[in-house]
Amino acid sequence: MKRKTILKAAVFGGMIFLVAGVAMAAYRPALNTGEELAYCDSKVKRALGELKDADGEIDYSMIPRNIPKDSARWALRPSCPEEWCSGFYPGLLWYDYENSGDREVLRHAKGYTDEVAKIVDKPLFDHDLGFLIYCSLGNGYRLTGDEGYRQKLLAAADSLSQLYNPAVGTILAWPRNIDMFGGHNTIMDTMMNLELLFWAAKNGGNPYLHDIAVKHAETTMKHHFRPDYSCYHVAVYNQTTGKFIRGCTHQGYSDASMWARGQSWAIYGYTVVYRETRDKRFLDFARKVTDIYLKRLPEDMVPYWDFDDPRIPEAPRDASAACVVASALLELSGYVDAETSARYLEASKRMLKSLASDRYKSNAANSSFLNHSTGHHPAGSEIDASIVYADYYYIEALTRLKRHDNGLAVI
Ligand code: GLY
């Protein structure tokens, strides 16, 4: 071969190599939803095995809550009104049953759910009754139509409505903390408990439950956000006149900071309120609280526990907030114009892809799905840990994505 021909062939070959290299680098394989759900199922099976006693029985009254960094086993908490996370483990079992069809998982989902249902008959403790009952019995009812679950859900919604203060127009979050905050305290997390009220109003409950949920969302929209649409964790009101007193934090870095999970509750909460009202004010608001969150995310789409912690990038992450938002965006993307929809869908997929990487998955280390969530940083509790609500919203998001990919409604 002539020298010139050899040179040409070498240049051509080099170019092909370069183009292939660039294409490879840009190629990001899509999240394999089936594989991730199978991963969750394998973790559920491992956890259920670990939770069994010597006789092969599980004490359903003790519910997985977290796996601290230095531990490999779920720390259990009693199922009671004071323990706000009791609904998440049964809830994630329901999602795993929905995806796997495994009747053994169904048996355990029912076992835990029946324990959590007992909370409805106990004195009302605080606003978390929504989380407790809707994530557990709500999913149980959705999948089985069990009339007993429906009755308990309705009773829980009635009970929760007792915390509504008409002078303020919101649900009181923590009755025990009125003195501590100097008034009626509402927290952003309460937006998540409205879903139970909306559900009840549509399923045989008092229509008033819908109305107070809407009023709560309106009042919160008015007072609980800063001009940039980041939220306070807590809003304090005069319990007699309803006057807004101040916004502050309880679990965030400071009164002025954007606590990641608080903002994630706002995104999810306003998406639900729009679903249930079809009132465009709530859709616009859901978009605004979403956009400030997306704008401030780090490259890997999983937030630091508080967006304003000055120790960033050394500060711990909160994978749980990423799971909540990934799930919410799959729903919100169905309500907006095509361009925004594509943007939200892409953001959700990038969050899930990141969460599904070895950086966040617990893999062989323990029987949770994910590491790196932060519960209550100021109290020094559950920092950089596996936390049950991260797993709950992770499997919910994956289930929603699977439905979306199969051309089904995500909700
Ligand atoms: N207070 C509920 C949460 O930690 O998000």
CSV table of C-alpha atoms and ligand atoms in Angstrom, one decimal:
chain,number,residue,atom,x,y,z
A,1,MET,CA,0.0,0.0,0.0
A,2,LYS,CA,1.3,3.4,-0.8
A,3,ARG,CA,2.3,5.7,2.1
A,4,LYS,CA,-0.4,8.2,1.2
A,5,THR,CA,-3.1,5.5,1.3
A,6,ILE,CA,-1.9,4.3,4.6
A,7,LEU,CA,-1.9,7.8,6.0
A,8,LYS,CA,-5.5,8.4,4.8
A,9,ALA,CA,-6.6,5.1,6.4
A,10,ALA,CA,-5.0,6.0,9.7
A,11,VAL,CA,-6.6,9.4,9.8
A,12,PHE,CA,-10.0,7.9,8.9
A,13,GLY,CA,-9.6,5.2,11.5
A,14,GLY,CA,-8.6,7.8,14.1
A,15,MET,CA,-11.7,9.9,13.3
A,16,ILE,CA,-14.0,7.0,13.7
A,17,PHE,CA,-12.3,6.2,17.0
A,18,LEU,CA,-12.8,9.7,18.2
A,19,VAL,CA,-16.4,10.0,17.1
A,20,ALA,CA,-17.2,6.6,18.8
A,21,GLY,CA,-15.4,7.8,21.9
A,22,VAL,CA,-17.4,11.0,22.1
A,23,ALA,CA,-20.6,9.1,21.5
A,24,MET,CA,-19.8,6.6,24.2
A,25,ALA,CA,-19.0,9.4,26.7
A,26,ALA,CA,-22.3,11.2,25.9
A,27,TYR,CA,-24.3,7.9,26.1
A,28,ARG,CA,-26.2,7.6,29.4
A,29,PRO,CA,-28.1,4.3,29.5
A,30,ALA,CA,-31.7,4.7,30.6
A,31,LEU,CA,-32.7,3.7,34.0
A,32,ASN,CA,-33.9,0.1,33.9
A,33,THR,CA,-37.1,0.3,36.0
A,34,GLY,CA,-37.7,-3.4,36.0
A,35,GLU,CA,-34.2,-4.1,37.4
A,36,GLU,CA,-34.5,-1.4,40.1
A,37,LEU,CA,-37.9,-2.8,41.2
A,38,ALA,CA,-36.3,-6.2,41.3
A,39,TYR,CA,-33.6,-4.8,43.5
A,40,CYS,CA,-36.2,-3.4,45.8
A,41,ASP,CA,-38.0,-6.7,46.0
A,42,SER,CA,-34.7,-8.5,46.8
A,43,LYS,CA,-34.1,-6.0,49.6
A,44,VAL,CA,-37.6,-6.5,51.0
A,45,LYS,CA,-37.1,-10.3,51.0
A,46,ARG,CA,-33.8,-9.8,52.8
A,47,ALA,CA,-35.3,-7.5,55.4
A,48,LEU,CA,-38.3,-9.7,56.0
A,49,GLY,CA,-35.9,-12.6,56.6
A,50,GLU,CA,-33.9,-10.5,59.1
A,51,LEU,CA,-37.1,-9.3,60.9
A,52,LYS,CA,-38.2,-12.9,61.7
A,53,ASP,CA,-37.7,-14.3,65.1
A,54,ALA,CA,-36.5,-17.8,65.9
A,55,ASP,CA,-39.9,-19.2,65.2
A,56,GLY,CA,-40.1,-17.5,61.8
A,57,GLU,CA,-42.6,-14.9,63.0
A,58,ILE,CA,-42.5,-11.1,62.6
A,59,ASP,CA,-43.6,-8.8,65.4
A,60,TYR,CA,-45.6,-6.4,63.3
A,61,SER,CA,-46.0,-3.9,66.2
A,62,MET,CA,-42.3,-3.0,65.8
A,63,ILE,CA,-41.7,-1.2,62.6
A,64,PRO,CA,-38.5,-0.5,60.6
A,65,ARG,CA,-37.6,3.1,60.9
A,66,ASN,CA,-33.9,3.6,60.0
A,67,ILE,CA,-30.5,2.0,59.6
A,68,PRO,CA,-27.8,4.2,61.1
A,69,LYS,CA,-24.6,4.5,59.3
A,70,ASP,CA,-22.7,2.2,61.7
A,71,SER,CA,-25.4,-0.5,61.6
A,72,ALA,CA,-26.5,-3.2,59.2
A,73,ARG,CA,-30.0,-3.9,60.6
A,74,TRP,CA,-33.2,-1.9,60.7
A,75,ALA,CA,-33.8,-0.1,64.0
A,76,LEU,CA,-37.4,-0.7,64.9
A,77,ARG,CA,-39.9,1.6,66.6
A,78,PRO,CA,-43.3,0.7,68.1
A,79,SER,CA,-46.3,1.4,66.0
A,80,CYS,CA,-48.0,4.3,67.9
A,81,PRO,CA,-49.4,7.8,67.1
A,82,GLU,CA,-46.1,9.4,68.4
A,83,GLU,CA,-44.0,7.6,65.8
A,84,TRP,CA,-44.7,9.4,62.6
A,85,CYS,CA,-43.0,6.9,60.3
A,86,SER,CA,-45.0,3.8,61.1
A,87,GLY,CA,-47.0,3.9,57.8
A,88,PHE,CA,-44.0,3.8,55.5
A,89,TYR,CA,-42.8,0.2,55.9
A,90,PRO,CA,-46.3,-1.3,55.3
A,91,GLY,CA,-46.6,1.2,52.4
A,92,LEU,CA,-43.5,0.1,50.7
A,93,LEU,CA,-44.5,-3.6,51.2
A,94,TRP,CA,-47.8,-2.7,49.4
A,95,TYR,CA,-45.8,-1.2,46.5
A,96,ASP,CA,-43.5,-4.2,46.4
A,97,TYR,CA,-46.5,-6.5,46.3
A,98,GLU,CA,-48.1,-4.5,43.5
A,99,ASN,CA,-44.9,-5.0,41.4
A,100,SER,CA,-43.9,-8.5,42.4
A,101,GLY,CA,-47.3,-10.1,43.0
A,102,ASP,CA,-45.6,-12.1,45.8
A,103,ARG,CA,-48.3,-13.3,48.2
A,104,GLU,CA,-45.8,-13.7,51.0
A,105,VAL,CA,-45.1,-9.9,50.8
A,106,LEU,CA,-48.9,-9.4,50.7
A,107,ARG,CA,-49.2,-11.3,54.0
A,108,HIS,CA,-46.6,-9.1,55.7
A,109,ALA,CA,-48.1,-5.9,54.2
A,110,LYS,CA,-51.4,-6.9,55.8
A,111,GLY,CA,-49.7,-7.8,59.1
A,112,TYR,CA,-48.0,-4.4,59.5
A,113,THR,CA,-51.0,-2.5,58.2
A,114,ASP,CA,-53.4,-4.1,60.7
A,115,GLU,CA,-51.0,-3.0,63.5
A,116,VAL,CA,-50.9,0.6,62.2
A,117,ALA,CA,-54.7,0.7,61.8
A,118,LYS,CA,-54.9,0.4,65.6
A,119,ILE,CA,-53.5,4.0,65.8
A,120,VAL,CA,-56.9,5.3,64.5
A,121,ASP,CA,-58.5,4.1,67.8
A,122,LYS,CA,-56.0,5.9,70.0
A,123,PRO,CA,-56.2,9.6,71.0
A,124,LEU,CA,-55.2,12.0,68.3
A,125,PHE,CA,-51.5,12.9,68.7
A,126,ASP,CA,-50.7,15.2,65.8
A,127,HIS,CA,-51.0,15.9,62.1
A,128,ASP,CA,-48.9,12.9,61.1
A,129,LEU,CA,-52.0,10.8,61.1
A,130,GLY,CA,-52.1,11.4,57.4
A,131,PHE,CA,-48.6,9.9,56.7
A,132,LEU,CA,-49.3,7.1,59.1
A,133,ILE,CA,-52.7,6.0,57.7
A,134,TYR,CA,-52.7,7.0,54.1
A,135,CYS,CA,-49.3,5.5,53.2
A,136,SER,CA,-50.3,2.2,54.8
A,137,LEU,CA,-54.0,1.7,54.7
A,138,GLY,CA,-54.4,4.0,51.7
A,139,ASN,CA,-52.2,1.7,49.6
A,140,GLY,CA,-53.8,-1.3,51.1
A,141,TYR,CA,-57.3,-0.1,50.1
A,142,ARG,CA,-56.1,0.9,46.6
A,143,LEU,CA,-54.8,-2.7,46.0
A,144,THR,CA,-57.4,-4.8,47.8
A,145,GLY,CA,-60.6,-2.7,48.2
A,146,ASP,CA,-60.8,-4.0,51.8
A,147,GLU,CA,-63.9,-2.3,53.4
A,148,GLY,CA,-62.2,-2.4,56.8
A,149,TYR,CA,-59.4,-0.3,55.5
A,150,ARG,CA,-61.9,2.2,54.0
A,151,GLN,CA,-63.6,2.6,57.4
A,152,LYS,CA,-60.4,3.2,59.2
A,153,LEU,CA,-59.2,5.7,56.6
A,154,LEU,CA,-62.5,7.7,57.0
A,155,ALA,CA,-62.1,7.6,60.8
A,156,ALA,CA,-58.5,8.9,60.5
A,157,ALA,CA,-59.6,11.7,58.2
A,158,ASP,CA,-62.3,12.8,60.7
A,159,SER,CA,-59.8,12.6,63.5
A,160,LEU,CA,-57.2,14.7,61.6
A,161,SER,CA,-59.8,17.3,60.8
A,162,GLN,CA,-60.0,18.0,64.5
A,163,LEU,CA,-56.7,19.8,64.3
A,164,TYR,CA,-58.1,22.3,61.8
A,165,ASN,CA,-58.4,25.8,63.2
A,166,PRO,CA,-60.9,27.9,61.2
A,167,ALA,CA,-59.6,31.2,62.6
A,168,VAL,CA,-56.2,30.4,61.0
A,169,GLY,CA,-57.3,28.3,58.1
A,170,THR,CA,-54.8,25.5,58.6
A,171,ILE,CA,-54.3,22.2,60.4
A,172,LEU,CA,-52.3,22.4,63.6
A,173,ALA,CA,-49.2,20.3,63.2
A,174,TRP,CA,-47.9,19.8,66.7
A,175,PRO,CA,-50.4,20.4,69.6
A,176,ARG,CA,-47.7,19.7,72.0
A,177,ASN,CA,-45.5,22.6,70.7
A,178,ILE,CA,-48.0,25.5,70.9
A,179,ASP,CA,-46.1,27.1,73.8
A,180,MET,CA,-42.7,26.3,72.3
A,181,PHE,CA,-43.5,28.2,69.0
A,182,GLY,CA,-45.8,30.8,70.7
A,183,GLY,CA,-48.9,29.9,68.7
A,184,HIS,CA,-50.6,27.7,66.2
A,185,ASN,CA,-47.9,25.9,64.3
A,186,THR,CA,-48.3,24.6,60.8
A,187,ILE,CA,-45.4,22.8,59.1
A,188,MET,CA,-44.8,22.2,55.4
A,189,ASP,CA,-45.0,18.5,56.0
A,190,THR,CA,-48.7,18.9,56.7
A,191,MET,CA,-49.2,19.5,53.0
A,192,MET,CA,-48.6,15.7,52.7
A,193,ASN,CA,-51.5,14.9,55.0
A,194,LEU,CA,-54.1,16.7,52.9
A,195,GLU,CA,-54.2,13.7,50.5
A,196,LEU,CA,-56.0,11.7,53.2
A,197,LEU,CA,-58.7,14.4,53.5
A,198,PHE,CA,-59.2,14.7,49.8
A,199,TRP,CA,-59.5,10.9,49.5
A,200,ALA,CA,-62.0,10.7,52.4
A,201,ALA,CA,-64.2,13.4,50.9
A,202,LYS,CA,-64.4,11.3,47.7
A,203,ASN,CA,-64.9,8.0,49.4
A,204,GLY,CA,-67.9,8.4,51.7
A,205,GLY,CA,-66.5,11.0,54.1
A,206,ASN,CA,-67.8,14.5,54.9
A,207,PRO,CA,-67.3,16.9,51.9
A,208,TYR,CA,-66.0,19.4,54.5
A,209,LEU,CA,-62.8,17.5,54.5
A,210,HIS,CA,-62.1,18.6,51.0
A,211,ASP,CA,-62.8,22.2,51.9
A,212,ILE,CA,-60.5,22.3,54.8
A,213,ALA,CA,-57.7,20.7,52.8
A,214,VAL,CA,-58.2,23.5,50.1
A,215,LYS,CA,-58.2,26.2,52.8
A,216,HIS,CA,-55.1,24.8,54.4
A,217,ALA,CA,-53.3,24.9,51.0
A,218,GLU,CA,-54.4,28.5,50.3
A,219,THR,CA,-53.3,29.8,53.7
A,220,THR,CA,-50.0,28.0,53.4
A,221,MET,CA,-49.5,29.4,49.9
A,222,LYS,CA,-50.0,32.9,51.4
A,223,HIS,CA,-47.7,32.8,54.4
A,224,HIS,CA,-45.4,29.8,54.3
A,225,PHE,CA,-43.1,30.9,51.4
A,226,ARG,CA,-40.5,33.5,50.8
A,227,PRO,CA,-40.6,35.7,47.7
A,228,ASP,CA,-38.3,33.2,45.8
A,229,TYR,CA,-40.9,30.3,46.6
A,230,SER,CA,-38.6,28.5,49.0
A,231,CYS,CA,-40.5,27.5,52.1
A,232,TYR,CA,-40.2,27.9,55.8
A,233,HIS,CA,-40.4,24.7,57.7
A,234,VAL,CA,-42.8,26.2,60.3
A,235,ALA,CA,-45.4,29.0,60.1
A,236,VAL,CA,-46.7,30.3,63.4
A,237,TYR,CA,-50.1,31.9,63.7
A,238,ASN,CA,-52.1,33.5,66.5
A,239,GLN,CA,-54.5,30.7,67.3
A,240,THR,CA,-57.4,33.1,68.1
A,241,THR,CA,-57.1,35.8,65.5
A,242,GLY,CA,-55.4,33.7,62.8
A,243,LYS,CA,-52.8,36.4,62.2
A,244,PHE,CA,-49.5,35.1,60.8
A,245,ILE,CA,-46.7,35.7,63.3
A,246,ARG,CA,-43.5,34.4,61.7
A,247,GLY,CA,-41.9,31.7,59.6
A,248,CYS,CA,-39.1,29.7,61.2
A,249,THR,CA,-37.4,26.3,61.1
A,250,HIS,CA,-37.4,23.2,63.2
A,251,GLN,CA,-35.4,20.7,61.1
A,252,GLY,CA,-33.6,23.0,58.7
A,253,TYR,CA,-30.3,24.9,58.9
A,254,SER,CA,-31.8,28.3,59.8
A,255,ASP,CA,-35.1,30.2,59.6
A,256,ALA,CA,-33.9,31.7,56.3
A,257,SER,CA,-32.6,28.5,54.7
A,258,MET,CA,-34.2,26.1,52.2
A,259,TRP,CA,-34.5,22.8,54.1
A,260,ALA,CA,-34.5,20.1,51.3
A,261,ARG,CA,-37.2,17.8,52.6
A,262,GLY,CA,-39.5,20.7,53.5
A,263,GLN,CA,-39.3,21.9,49.9
A,264,SER,CA,-39.9,18.4,48.6
A,265,TRP,CA,-43.1,18.2,50.7
A,266,ALA,CA,-44.2,21.5,49.1
A,267,ILE,CA,-43.6,20.1,45.6
A,268,TYR,CA,-45.4,16.9,46.3
A,269,GLY,CA,-48.2,18.5,48.3
A,270,TYR,CA,-49.1,21.2,45.8
A,271,THR,CA,-49.1,18.7,43.0
A,272,VAL,CA,-51.7,16.6,44.9
A,273,VAL,CA,-53.8,19.7,45.7
A,274,TYR,CA,-53.8,20.6,41.9
A,275,ARG,CA,-54.8,17.0,41.1
A,276,GLU,CA,-57.7,17.2,43.6
A,277,THR,CA,-59.0,20.7,42.7
A,278,ARG,CA,-57.9,21.3,39.1
A,279,ASP,CA,-57.4,24.9,40.3
A,280,LYS,CA,-54.7,26.5,38.2
A,281,ARG,CA,-53.5,28.6,41.1
A,282,PHE,CA,-52.2,25.5,42.7
A,283,LEU,CA,-50.6,24.2,39.5
A,284,ASP,CA,-48.8,27.5,39.0
A,285,PHE,CA,-47.7,27.3,42.6
A,286,ALA,CA,-46.5,23.7,42.3
A,287,ARG,CA,-44.3,24.8,39.3
A,288,LYS,CA,-42.8,27.7,41.2
A,289,VAL,CA,-41.9,25.7,44.3
A,290,THR,CA,-40.4,23.1,41.9
A,291,ASP,CA,-38.4,25.4,39.8
A,292,ILE,CA,-36.5,27.0,42.7
A,293,TYR,CA,-35.7,23.5,43.9
A,294,LEU,CA,-34.5,22.3,40.5
A,295,LYS,CA,-32.5,25.4,39.9
A,296,ARG,CA,-30.5,25.0,43.1
A,297,LEU,CA,-29.8,21.2,42.9
A,298,PRO,CA,-26.2,19.9,42.7
A,299,GLU,CA,-25.0,18.2,39.6
A,300,ASP,CA,-26.1,14.7,40.7
A,301,MET,CA,-29.7,15.8,41.4
A,302,VAL,CA,-29.7,14.7,45.1
A,303,PRO,CA,-29.8,17.7,47.4
A,304,TYR,CA,-27.7,18.4,50.4
A,305,TRP,CA,-29.9,18.2,53.5
A,306,ASP,CA,-30.3,21.9,53.5
A,307,PHE,CA,-29.5,24.0,50.4
A,308,ASP,CA,-28.0,26.7,52.6
A,309,ASP,CA,-25.8,24.7,54.9
A,310,PRO,CA,-22.4,26.6,54.6
A,311,ARG,CA,-20.5,23.3,54.9
A,312,ILE,CA,-21.6,22.3,51.4
A,313,PRO,CA,-20.0,20.4,49.6
A,314,GLU,CA,-19.1,18.6,52.9
A,315,ALA,CA,-22.6,18.7,54.3
A,316,PRO,CA,-24.6,15.4,54.2
A,317,ARG,CA,-27.1,14.7,51.4
A,318,ASP,CA,-30.8,13.9,51.8
A,319,ALA,CA,-31.7,11.1,49.4
A,320,SER,CA,-35.2,11.1,50.9
A,321,ALA,CA,-36.0,14.5,49.5
A,322,ALA,CA,-34.8,13.4,46.0
A,323,CYS,CA,-37.1,10.4,46.2
A,324,VAL,CA,-40.1,12.5,47.2
A,325,VAL,CA,-39.4,15.0,44.3
A,326,ALA,CA,-38.7,12.3,41.8
A,327,SER,CA,-42.1,10.8,42.5
A,328,ALA,CA,-44.0,14.1,42.5
A,329,LEU,CA,-42.5,15.2,39.2
A,330,LEU,CA,-43.7,12.1,37.5
A,331,GLU,CA,-47.2,13.2,38.4
A,332,LEU,CA,-46.7,17.0,37.9
A,333,SER,CA,-45.2,16.3,34.4
A,334,GLY,CA,-48.7,15.1,33.4
A,335,TYR,CA,-50.3,18.4,34.2
A,336,VAL,CA,-48.1,20.9,32.4
A,337,ASP,CA,-47.4,22.0,28.8
A,338,ALA,CA,-45.3,19.7,26.6
A,339,GLU,CA,-41.9,21.5,27.1
A,340,THR,CA,-42.3,21.7,30.9
A,341,SER,CA,-43.5,18.2,31.0
A,342,ALA,CA,-40.4,16.9,29.2
A,343,ARG,CA,-38.2,19.0,31.5
A,344,TYR,CA,-39.8,17.6,34.7
A,345,LEU,CA,-39.8,14.0,33.3
A,346,GLU,CA,-36.1,14.3,32.5
A,347,ALA,CA,-35.4,15.8,35.9
A,348,SER,CA,-37.2,12.9,37.6
A,349,LYS,CA,-35.4,10.3,35.6
A,350,ARG,CA,-32.0,11.9,36.3
A,351,MET,CA,-32.9,11.9,40.0
A,352,LEU,CA,-33.8,8.2,39.9
A,353,LYS,CA,-30.8,7.3,37.8
A,354,SER,CA,-28.5,9.0,40.4
A,355,LEU,CA,-30.3,7.3,43.3
A,356,ALA,CA,-30.0,4.0,41.5
A,357,SER,CA,-26.2,4.4,41.3
A,358,ASP,CA,-23.7,2.8,43.7
A,359,ARG,CA,-23.3,6.3,45.2
A,360,TYR,CA,-26.7,6.0,46.9
A,361,LYS,CA,-27.8,2.4,46.8
A,362,SER,CA,-27.1,0.4,50.0
A,363,ASN,CA,-26.5,-2.7,47.9
A,364,ALA,CA,-25.0,-5.5,50.1
A,365,ALA,CA,-24.4,-3.2,53.1
A,366,ASN,CA,-27.9,-3.6,54.5
A,367,SER,CA,-31.5,-4.4,53.7
A,368,SER,CA,-32.7,-0.9,52.9
A,369,PHE,CA,-32.9,0.4,49.3
A,370,LEU,CA,-30.9,3.6,49.8
A,371,ASN,CA,-28.3,5.2,51.9
A,372,HIS,CA,-27.6,8.9,52.5
A,373,SER,CA,-30.8,10.4,53.9
A,374,THR,CA,-30.9,12.9,56.7
A,375,GLY,CA,-33.7,13.0,59.2
A,376,HIS,CA,-33.4,15.7,61.8
A,377,HIS,CA,-30.0,17.3,61.4
A,378,PRO,CA,-30.3,20.0,64.1
A,379,ALA,CA,-31.2,17.3,66.6
A,380,GLY,CA,-28.2,15.2,65.5
A,381,SER,CA,-30.6,12.4,64.5
A,382,GLU,CA,-30.6,10.2,61.4
A,383,ILE,CA,-27.7,11.9,59.7
A,384,ASP,CA,-26.5,10.3,56.5
A,385,ALA,CA,-28.6,7.2,57.2
A,386,SER,CA,-31.0,4.8,55.5
A,387,ILE,CA,-34.5,6.0,56.4
A,388,VAL,CA,-37.7,4.3,55.7
A,389,TYR,CA,-39.5,7.1,54.0
A,390,ALA,CA,-36.7,7.4,51.4
A,391,ASP,CA,-37.3,3.8,50.5
A,392,TYR,CA,-41.1,4.4,50.4
A,393,TYR,CA,-40.9,7.3,48.0
A,394,TYR,CA,-38.2,5.6,46.0
A,395,ILE,CA,-40.4,2.5,45.3
A,396,GLU,CA,-43.4,4.8,44.7
A,397,ALA,CA,-41.4,6.8,42.1
A,398,LEU,CA,-40.2,3.6,40.4
A,399,THR,CA,-43.7,2.2,40.3
A,400,ARG,CA,-45.0,5.5,38.8
A,401,LEU,CA,-42.2,5.5,36.2
A,402,LYS,CA,-43.1,1.9,35.3
A,403,ARG,CA,-46.7,2.9,34.8
A,404,HIS,CA,-45.6,5.9,32.7
A,405,ASP,CA,-43.3,3.8,30.5
A,406,ASN,CA,-46.2,1.3,30.0
A,407,GLY,CA,-48.4,4.2,28.8
A,408,LEU,CA,-50.6,4.1,31.9
A,409,ALA,CA,-51.7,6.9,34.2
A,410,VAL,CA,-49.0,7.4,36.9
A,411,ILE,CA,-51.5,7.8,39.7
B,1,GLY,N1,-41.1,16.0,60.1
B,1,GLY,C1,-41.1,15.1,59.1
B,1,GLY,C2,-39.8,15.1,58.3
B,1,GLY,O1,-38.8,14.9,58.9
B,1,GLY,O2,-39.8,15.4,57.1
